[in-house]
GROMACS .gro file of C-alpha atoms in nm:
model
  380
    1MET     CA    1   1.126   0.136   4.298
    2THR     CA    2   0.789  -0.031   4.336
    3ALA     CA    3   0.590  -0.190   4.055
    4SER     CA    4   0.344   0.099   4.069
    5ASP     CA    5   0.629   0.351   4.036
    6GLU     CA    6   0.762   0.164   3.732
    7GLN     CA    7   0.416   0.154   3.583
    8PHE     CA    8   0.379   0.530   3.631
    9ASP     CA    9   0.719   0.592   3.470
   10ARG     CA   10   0.615   0.382   3.172
   11ALA     CA   11   0.285   0.564   3.136
   12MET     CA   12   0.450   0.908   3.143
   13LEU     CA   13   0.727   0.813   2.898
   14ASP     CA   14   0.468   0.654   2.670
   15LEU     CA   15   0.274   0.981   2.682
   16ALA     CA   16   0.585   1.180   2.593
   17ALA     CA   17   0.665   0.939   2.309
   18ARG     CA   18   0.315   0.960   2.162
   19ALA     CA   19   0.345   1.338   2.162
   20ALA     CA   20   0.678   1.312   1.981
   21TRP     CA   21   0.530   1.090   1.708
   22ARG     CA   22   0.315   1.383   1.595
   23ALA     CA   23   0.625   1.532   1.433
   24ASP     CA   24   0.722   1.217   1.244
   25GLY     CA   25   0.871   1.331   0.914
   26TYR     CA   26   0.912   1.695   1.016
   27VAL     CA   27   1.225   1.705   1.232
   28GLY     CA   28   1.475   1.634   0.955
   29ALA     CA   29   1.803   1.494   1.087
   30ASN     CA   30   1.698   1.568   1.445
   31PRO     CA   31   1.548   1.299   1.668
   32LEU     CA   32   1.183   1.272   1.758
   33VAL     CA   33   1.162   1.387   2.121
   34GLY     CA   34   0.871   1.432   2.358
   35ALA     CA   35   0.852   1.560   2.717
   36ALA     CA   36   0.591   1.547   2.993
   37ILE     CA   37   0.608   1.752   3.315
   38VAL     CA   38   0.447   1.593   3.620
   39LYS     CA   39   0.376   1.742   3.961
   40GLY     CA   40   0.167   1.591   4.237
   41GLY     CA   41   0.075   1.303   4.011
   42ARG     CA   42  -0.070   1.539   3.747
   43VAL     CA   43   0.059   1.620   3.400
   44ILE     CA   44   0.107   1.996   3.405
   45GLY     CA   45   0.293   2.031   3.077
   46LEU     CA   46   0.337   1.835   2.754
   47GLY     CA   47   0.546   1.916   2.450
   48HIS     CA   48   0.745   1.779   2.161
   49HIS     CA   49   1.001   1.890   1.904
   50ARG     CA   50   0.766   1.992   1.622
   51ARG     CA   51   1.000   2.051   1.330
   52PHE     CA   52   1.364   2.102   1.241
   53GLY     CA   53   1.492   2.425   1.394
   54ASP     CA   54   1.196   2.477   1.626
   55ALA     CA   55   1.196   2.464   2.006
   56HIS     CA   56   1.305   2.135   2.161
   57ALA     CA   57   1.061   1.918   2.352
   58GLU     CA   58   1.167   2.044   2.695
   59ARG     CA   59   1.110   2.407   2.596
   60ALA     CA   60   0.771   2.318   2.442
   61ALA     CA   61   0.668   2.135   2.761
   62ILE     CA   62   0.779   2.423   2.986
   63ASP     CA   63   0.590   2.671   2.765
   64ASP     CA   64   0.282   2.450   2.783
   65CYS     CA   65   0.318   2.436   3.160
   66LEU     CA   66   0.328   2.816   3.186
   67ARG     CA   67   0.032   2.854   2.949
   68ARG     CA   68  -0.170   2.639   3.185
   69GLY     CA   69  -0.075   2.864   3.477
   70GLU     CA   70   0.132   2.588   3.638
   71ASP     CA   71   0.469   2.619   3.813
   72PRO     CA   72   0.733   2.364   3.703
   73ARG     CA   73   0.941   2.412   4.018
   74GLY     CA   74   0.978   2.086   4.203
   75ALA     CA   75   0.826   1.887   3.916
   76THR     CA   76   0.950   1.573   3.745
   77VAL     CA   77   1.024   1.595   3.373
   78TYR     CA   78   0.984   1.278   3.167
   79VAL     CA   79   1.174   1.306   2.838
   80THR     CA   80   1.238   1.046   2.569
   81LEU     CA   81   1.601   1.156   2.510
   82GLU     CA   82   1.865   1.302   2.740
   83PRO     CA   83   1.834   1.684   2.741
   84CYS     CA   84   2.098   1.849   2.523
   85ALA     CA   85   2.388   2.045   2.671
   86HIS     CA   86   2.502   2.249   2.372
   87THR     CA   87   2.392   2.553   2.176
   88GLY     CA   88   2.278   2.479   1.822
   89LYS     CA   89   1.966   2.615   1.659
   90GLN     CA   90   1.826   2.618   2.015
   91PRO     CA   91   1.992   2.689   2.355
   92PRO     CA   92   2.079   2.398   2.588
   93CYS     CA   93   1.772   2.224   2.729
   94ALA     CA   94   1.964   2.119   3.040
   95ASP     CA   95   2.018   2.486   3.131
   96LEU     CA   96   1.649   2.561   3.076
   97LEU     CA   97   1.546   2.281   3.314
   98ILE     CA   98   1.793   2.406   3.575
   99ARG     CA   99   1.652   2.759   3.556
  100SER     CA  100   1.299   2.623   3.574
  101GLY     CA  101   1.374   2.460   3.908
  102VAL     CA  102   1.257   2.109   3.830
  103ALA     CA  103   1.343   1.845   4.088
  104GLU     CA  104   1.398   1.536   3.871
  105VAL     CA  105   1.447   1.436   3.509
  106VAL     CA  106   1.362   1.084   3.390
  107CYS     CA  107   1.509   0.991   3.050
  108ALA     CA  108   1.437   0.697   2.825
  109ARG     CA  109   1.769   0.712   2.644
  110ARG     CA  110   2.109   0.879   2.644
  111ASP     CA  111   2.198   1.118   2.362
  112PRO     CA  112   2.459   0.947   2.139
  113ASN     CA  113   2.558   1.273   1.971
  114PRO     CA  114   2.893   1.383   2.120
  115LEU     CA  115   2.810   1.744   2.031
  116ALA     CA  116   2.490   1.747   2.236
  117ALA     CA  117   2.553   1.486   2.509
  118GLY     CA  118   2.632   1.578   2.867
  119GLY     CA  119   2.295   1.712   2.971
  120ALA     CA  120   2.253   1.453   3.247
  121LYS     CA  121   2.584   1.548   3.406
  122ARG     CA  122   2.500   1.917   3.392
  123LEU     CA  123   2.168   1.849   3.563
  124LEU     CA  124   2.331   1.635   3.831
  125ASP     CA  125   2.595   1.901   3.895
  126ALA     CA  126   2.309   2.147   3.953
  127GLY     CA  127   2.153   1.918   4.214
  128ILE     CA  128   1.873   1.781   3.995
  129ALA     CA  129   1.809   1.408   4.020
  130VAL     CA  130   1.846   1.218   3.691
  131ARG     CA  131   1.728   0.868   3.610
  132PHE     CA  132   1.757   0.662   3.292
  133THR     CA  133   1.502   0.385   3.248
  134GLY     CA  134   1.408   0.137   2.979
  135VAL     CA  135   1.056   0.069   3.104
  136SER     CA  136   0.892   0.235   2.801
  137ARG     CA  137   0.950   0.034   2.487
  138LEU     CA  138   0.785   0.307   2.281
  139ALA     CA  139   1.004   0.584   2.418
  140ASN     CA  140   1.322   0.381   2.383
  141SER     CA  141   1.255   0.285   2.022
  142LEU     CA  142   1.168   0.642   1.926
  143ALA     CA  143   1.531   0.749   1.889
  144ASP     CA  144   1.650   0.437   1.702
  145PRO     CA  145   1.678   0.611   1.361
  146PHE     CA  146   1.869   0.904   1.513
  147VAL     CA  147   2.103   0.676   1.708
  148LYS     CA  148   2.179   0.473   1.396
  149ARG     CA  149   2.260   0.782   1.190
  150ILE     CA  150   2.486   0.928   1.459
  151THR     CA  151   2.673   0.603   1.529
  152THR     CA  152   2.702   0.463   1.174
  153GLY     CA  153   2.645   0.752   0.931
  154LEU     CA  154   2.377   0.544   0.757
  155PRO     CA  155   2.011   0.640   0.717
  156TRP     CA  156   1.728   0.444   0.875
  157VAL     CA  157   1.590   0.192   0.623
  158ILE     CA  158   1.226   0.086   0.614
  159ALA     CA  159   1.123  -0.193   0.378
  160LYS     CA  160   0.758  -0.211   0.277
  161TRP     CA  161   0.561  -0.471   0.086
  162ALA     CA  162   0.216  -0.625   0.056
  163GLN     CA  163   0.176  -1.002   0.063
  164THR     CA  164  -0.076  -1.282   0.071
  165ILE     CA  165  -0.121  -1.496   0.381
  166ASP     CA  166   0.129  -1.743   0.237
  167GLY     CA  167   0.393  -1.473   0.190
  168ARG     CA  168   0.365  -1.405  -0.183
  169ILE     CA  169   0.397  -1.054  -0.326
  170ALA     CA  170   0.301  -1.143  -0.683
  171THR     CA  171   0.182  -1.433  -0.895
  172ARG     CA  172   0.429  -1.638  -1.097
  173SER     CA  173   0.356  -1.408  -1.394
  174GLY     CA  174   0.430  -1.096  -1.187
  175GLU     CA  175   0.074  -0.977  -1.123
  176SER     CA  176   0.055  -0.783  -0.796
  177LYS     CA  177  -0.210  -0.513  -0.844
  178TRP     CA  178  -0.365  -0.515  -0.605
  179ILE     CA  179  -0.286  -0.746  -0.315
  180SER     CA  180  -0.348  -0.490  -0.041
  181ASN     CA  181  -0.663  -0.282  -0.009
  182ASP     CA  182  -0.715   0.089  -0.078
  183ARG     CA  183  -0.667   0.191   0.285
  184SER     CA  184  -0.336   0.007   0.311
  185ARG     CA  185  -0.211   0.174  -0.005
  186ARG     CA  186  -0.308   0.515   0.132
  187ARG     CA  187  -0.102   0.443   0.441
  188VAL     CA  188   0.198   0.369   0.220
  189HIS     CA  189   0.157   0.711   0.060
  190ARG     CA  190   0.162   0.861   0.409
  191ILE     CA  191   0.496   0.690   0.474
  192ARG     CA  192   0.632   0.828   0.146
  193ALA     CA  193   0.527   1.174   0.262
  194LYS     CA  194   0.746   1.144   0.573
  195VAL     CA  195   1.071   0.985   0.452
  196ASP     CA  196   1.367   1.155   0.284
  197ALA     CA  197   1.409   0.902   0.002
  198VAL     CA  198   1.228   0.612  -0.168
  199LEU     CA  199   1.451   0.338  -0.309
  200THR     CA  200   1.360   0.084  -0.576
  201GLY     CA  201   1.536  -0.146  -0.821
  202MET     CA  202   1.531  -0.195  -1.194
  203GLY     CA  203   1.304  -0.498  -1.169
  204THR     CA  204   1.030  -0.282  -1.019
  205VAL     CA  205   1.092   0.000  -1.267
  206LEU     CA  206   1.049  -0.238  -1.562
  207ALA     CA  207   0.756  -0.433  -1.416
  208ASP     CA  208   0.548  -0.154  -1.258
  209ASP     CA  209   0.682   0.177  -1.399
  210PRO     CA  210   0.620   0.344  -1.059
  211MET     CA  211   0.612   0.715  -0.972
  212LEU     CA  212   0.715   0.664  -0.605
  213THR     CA  213   0.557   0.995  -0.503
  214ALA     CA  214   0.319   1.063  -0.215
  215ARG     CA  215  -0.031   1.118  -0.349
  216ASP     CA  216  -0.370   1.185  -0.193
  217VAL     CA  217  -0.226   1.267   0.149
  218ARG     CA  218  -0.308   1.576   0.352
  219ARG     CA  219   0.046   1.669   0.449
  220VAL     CA  220   0.364   1.618   0.251
  221ARG     CA  221   0.670   1.738   0.439
  222THR     CA  222   0.878   1.752   0.124
  223ARG     CA  223   0.898   1.539  -0.185
  224ALA     CA  224   1.120   1.243  -0.112
  225ILE     CA  225   1.419   1.184  -0.338
  226ARG     CA  226   1.341   0.894  -0.571
  227VAL     CA  227   1.634   0.654  -0.592
  228VAL     CA  228   1.695   0.368  -0.836
  229ALA     CA  229   1.958   0.099  -0.788
  230ASP     CA  230   2.053   0.036  -1.153
  231SER     CA  231   2.393  -0.133  -1.180
  232ASP     CA  232   2.410  -0.128  -1.561
  233LEU     CA  233   2.240   0.209  -1.617
  234ASP     CA  234   1.956   0.041  -1.803
  235ILE     CA  235   1.675   0.268  -1.687
  236PRO     CA  236   1.445   0.350  -1.982
  237GLU     CA  237   1.423   0.717  -2.069
  238THR     CA  238   1.052   0.661  -2.124
  239SER     CA  239   0.995   0.548  -1.763
  240ALA     CA  240   0.772   0.756  -1.536
  241LEU     CA  241   1.062   0.825  -1.301
  242VAL     CA  242   1.274   0.977  -1.578
  243ARG     CA  243   0.989   1.167  -1.743
  244THR     CA  244   0.900   1.337  -1.414
  245ALA     CA  245   1.254   1.389  -1.284
  246LYS     CA  246   1.230   1.767  -1.316
  247GLU     CA  247   0.925   1.761  -1.092
  248ALA     CA  248   1.063   1.525  -0.825
  249SER     CA  249   1.432   1.477  -0.750
  250THR     CA  250   1.557   1.150  -0.898
  251ILE     CA  251   1.893   0.975  -0.854
  252VAL     CA  252   2.010   0.666  -1.042
  253PHE     CA  253   2.296   0.474  -0.883
  254CYS     CA  254   2.504   0.263  -1.120
  255GLU     CA  255   2.843   0.094  -1.114
  256LYS     CA  256   3.120   0.346  -1.059
  257GLU     CA  257   3.292   0.284  -1.393
  258LEU     CA  258   2.972   0.341  -1.589
  259ALA     CA  259   2.920   0.680  -1.423
  260THR     CA  260   3.222   0.813  -1.613
  261ALA     CA  261   3.264   0.570  -1.905
  262GLU     CA  262   3.257   0.698  -2.261
  263ILE     CA  263   3.015   0.421  -2.360
  264THR     CA  264   2.746   0.567  -2.133
  265ARG     CA  265   2.823   0.936  -2.190
  266GLU     CA  266   2.538   1.006  -2.431
  267LYS     CA  267   2.280   0.833  -2.213
  268ARG     CA  268   2.407   1.011  -1.902
  269GLU     CA  269   2.378   1.342  -2.083
  270ARG     CA  270   2.024   1.265  -2.195
  271LEU     CA  271   1.926   1.158  -1.845
  272GLY     CA  272   2.088   1.470  -1.701
  273GLY     CA  273   1.897   1.687  -1.946
  274MET     CA  274   1.575   1.528  -1.823
  275GLY     CA  275   1.664   1.602  -1.461
  276VAL     CA  276   1.809   1.268  -1.351
  277ARG     CA  277   2.127   1.267  -1.148
  278VAL     CA  278   2.355   0.967  -1.217
  279VAL     CA  279   2.586   0.863  -0.931
  280GLY     CA  280   2.844   0.586  -0.942
  281VAL     CA  281   2.923   0.353  -0.651
  282PRO     CA  282   3.154   0.050  -0.638
  283SER     CA  283   3.019  -0.288  -0.740
  284ARG     CA  284   2.992  -0.576  -0.499
  285GLY     CA  285   2.913  -0.932  -0.603
  286THR     CA  286   2.648  -0.922  -0.874
  287GLY     CA  287   2.542  -0.561  -0.824
  288ILE     CA  288   2.633  -0.228  -0.676
  289ASP     CA  289   2.739  -0.190  -0.313
  290LEU     CA  290   2.411  -0.107  -0.142
  291ARG     CA  291   2.578  -0.006   0.183
  292GLU     CA  292   2.783   0.248  -0.008
  293LEU     CA  293   2.467   0.368  -0.184
  294LEU     CA  294   2.308   0.435   0.157
  295CYS     CA  295   2.626   0.600   0.281
  296VAL     CA  296   2.627   0.839  -0.017
  297LEU     CA  297   2.260   0.919   0.038
  298GLY     CA  298   2.332   1.006   0.399
  299LYS     CA  299   2.654   1.203   0.356
  300GLN     CA  300   2.605   1.375   0.021
  301PHE     CA  301   2.228   1.419   0.009
  302GLY     CA  302   2.138   1.456   0.377
  303VAL     CA  303   1.904   1.156   0.375
  304SER     CA  304   1.806   1.030   0.722
  305THR     CA  305   1.526   0.789   0.631
  306VAL     CA  306   1.482   0.560   0.329
  307LEU     CA  307   1.173   0.366   0.227
  308VAL     CA  308   1.249   0.058   0.016
  309GLU     CA  309   0.975  -0.036  -0.232
  310ALA     CA  310   1.133  -0.305  -0.442
  311GLY     CA  311   1.110  -0.658  -0.570
  312PRO     CA  312   1.256  -0.973  -0.413
  313GLY     CA  313   1.602  -0.929  -0.570
  314LEU     CA  314   1.688  -0.589  -0.425
  315LEU     CA  315   1.508  -0.657  -0.097
  316GLY     CA  316   1.689  -0.989  -0.061
  317SER     CA  317   2.024  -0.816  -0.113
  318MET     CA  318   1.933  -0.548   0.141
  319ILE     CA  319   1.840  -0.811   0.399
  320ASP     CA  320   2.148  -1.018   0.321
  321GLY     CA  321   2.363  -0.712   0.386
  322ASP     CA  322   2.177  -0.644   0.713
  323LEU     CA  323   2.073  -0.304   0.581
  324VAL     CA  324   1.702  -0.313   0.668
  325ASP     CA  325   1.612  -0.170   1.008
  326GLU     CA  326   1.234  -0.182   0.992
  327MET     CA  327   0.977  -0.377   0.794
  328CYS     CA  328   0.621  -0.264   0.729
  329VAL     CA  329   0.423  -0.556   0.591
  330TYR     CA  330   0.062  -0.552   0.469
  331ILE     CA  331  -0.090  -0.898   0.486
  332ALA     CA  332  -0.399  -0.943   0.270
  333PRO     CA  333  -0.664  -1.211   0.333
  334MET     CA  334  -0.586  -1.420   0.026
  335MET     CA  335  -0.392  -1.738  -0.048
  336LEU     CA  336  -0.214  -1.831  -0.369
  337GLY     CA  337  -0.069  -2.168  -0.270
  338ASP     CA  338   0.162  -2.155  -0.575
  339GLU     CA  339   0.524  -2.241  -0.506
  340MET     CA  340   0.627  -2.047  -0.816
  341ALA     CA  341   0.458  -1.727  -0.699
  342ARG     CA  342   0.706  -1.458  -0.595
  343SER     CA  343   0.814  -1.414  -0.237
  344ALA     CA  344   0.910  -1.086  -0.070
  345ALA     CA  345   1.286  -1.153  -0.075
  346ALA     CA  346   1.510  -1.381  -0.277
  347GLY     CA  347   1.873  -1.455  -0.347
  348ARG     CA  348   1.989  -1.556  -0.001
  349ILE     CA  349   2.106  -1.904   0.096
  350ALA     CA  350   1.979  -1.993   0.442
  351PRO     CA  351   2.009  -2.368   0.501
  352THR     CA  352   1.927  -2.346   0.873
  353LEU     CA  353   1.710  -2.131   1.098
  354ALA     CA  354   2.030  -1.998   1.255
  355ALA     CA  355   2.098  -1.818   0.925
  356ALA     CA  356   1.777  -1.617   0.955
  357HIS     CA  357   1.777  -1.247   1.037
  358ARG     CA  358   1.558  -1.199   1.340
  359TYR     CA  359   1.318  -0.913   1.402
  360GLU     CA  360   1.107  -0.784   1.687
  361LEU     CA  361   0.736  -0.719   1.651
  362MET     CA  362   0.669  -0.351   1.719
  363ARG     CA  363   0.301  -0.322   1.640
  364ALA     CA  364   0.013  -0.477   1.450
  365LYS     CA  365  -0.296  -0.294   1.327
  366ARG     CA  366  -0.602  -0.401   1.135
  367ILE     CA  367  -0.655  -0.195   0.817
  368GLY     CA  368  -0.994  -0.303   0.687
  369ASN     CA  369  -0.941  -0.672   0.612
  370ASP     CA  370  -0.564  -0.626   0.581
  371LEU     CA  371  -0.318  -0.652   0.867
  372GLU     CA  372  -0.036  -0.398   0.896
  373VAL     CA  373   0.259  -0.547   1.085
  374VAL     CA  374   0.576  -0.356   1.175
  375TYR     CA  375   0.900  -0.528   1.273
  376ARG     CA  376   1.242  -0.396   1.369
  377ARG     CA  377   1.578  -0.568   1.347
  378LYS     CA  378   1.681  -0.695   1.688
  379GLY     CA  379   1.957  -0.489   1.843
  380ARG     CA  380   1.873  -0.169   1.654
   0.00000   0.00000   0.00000
């Protein structure tokens, strides 16, 4: 393959991936998938999986091709994930491509789901050329949350915070409103509108009394479950989260013993009457087992994506447990220069650089005078 061929592959897979991103937050437990059909160097069809249960990307691209009056026979299909080979809510995409008479399928990534995998083999058996390529970073990273859920059973975890240039999220007295600008905060609400759950800790509940709901956004897929890590079941019944629990689903995770103990029975009943669900998980170290919390969210509540909006204690524990997959950081043009001001994460002991968790820069975007930077854990 020549450099120009590789460049063309990257461009077409990038195009398919950008189409797939349009459905971010709407495909549920399914992966984001995009497809582009190319013939004679022209894009003759483009499609993506729009929402859970709807047509897959390959079907959408074929339909788009036919709407344009184009013939997909002999074309090359660029798709961000290996076409499926099973019947679920939709028929097998591999069979559709075979019937359509395409000549080649170029995939960014193999499907890790044993129920759906095998599309590449089915295509090859039908005489259709299949190539897997990693030339498109965007297309390859698109399926990371889906791959993690399928291979580990855990949801994809995004940590978000706003900080000063010198990495402080609040003053020494706890003042943090507002470090980031209005536009950055609106973008956070857009993230809340796309994830399945928003997780915070008791420190944030007591300091900020947050609502954790998506507000002032055009589209809200569904209200995310609001989740509180509260080892000792200390959450105040006067907090905004509790008072609005009948309007937005709210779960409080505490130590397993407290979820059934007689000493907490009356409070649990009051919380339950206000709409709060109390769930117990085992303790680990100085708090609850956060990995088990995520596991319960995934298995019992169908959560695929979690946004963490918390203080340095909970975030530090999440990072220490290698539970954060993606970080969305808003850097504001201000300096505190106070060593007692609060940093984004705390509680870890890292005496050498070798003890650091390392991340890969995915993108950076200027938001007014703020900078939005997104990182992903290496190897995800």
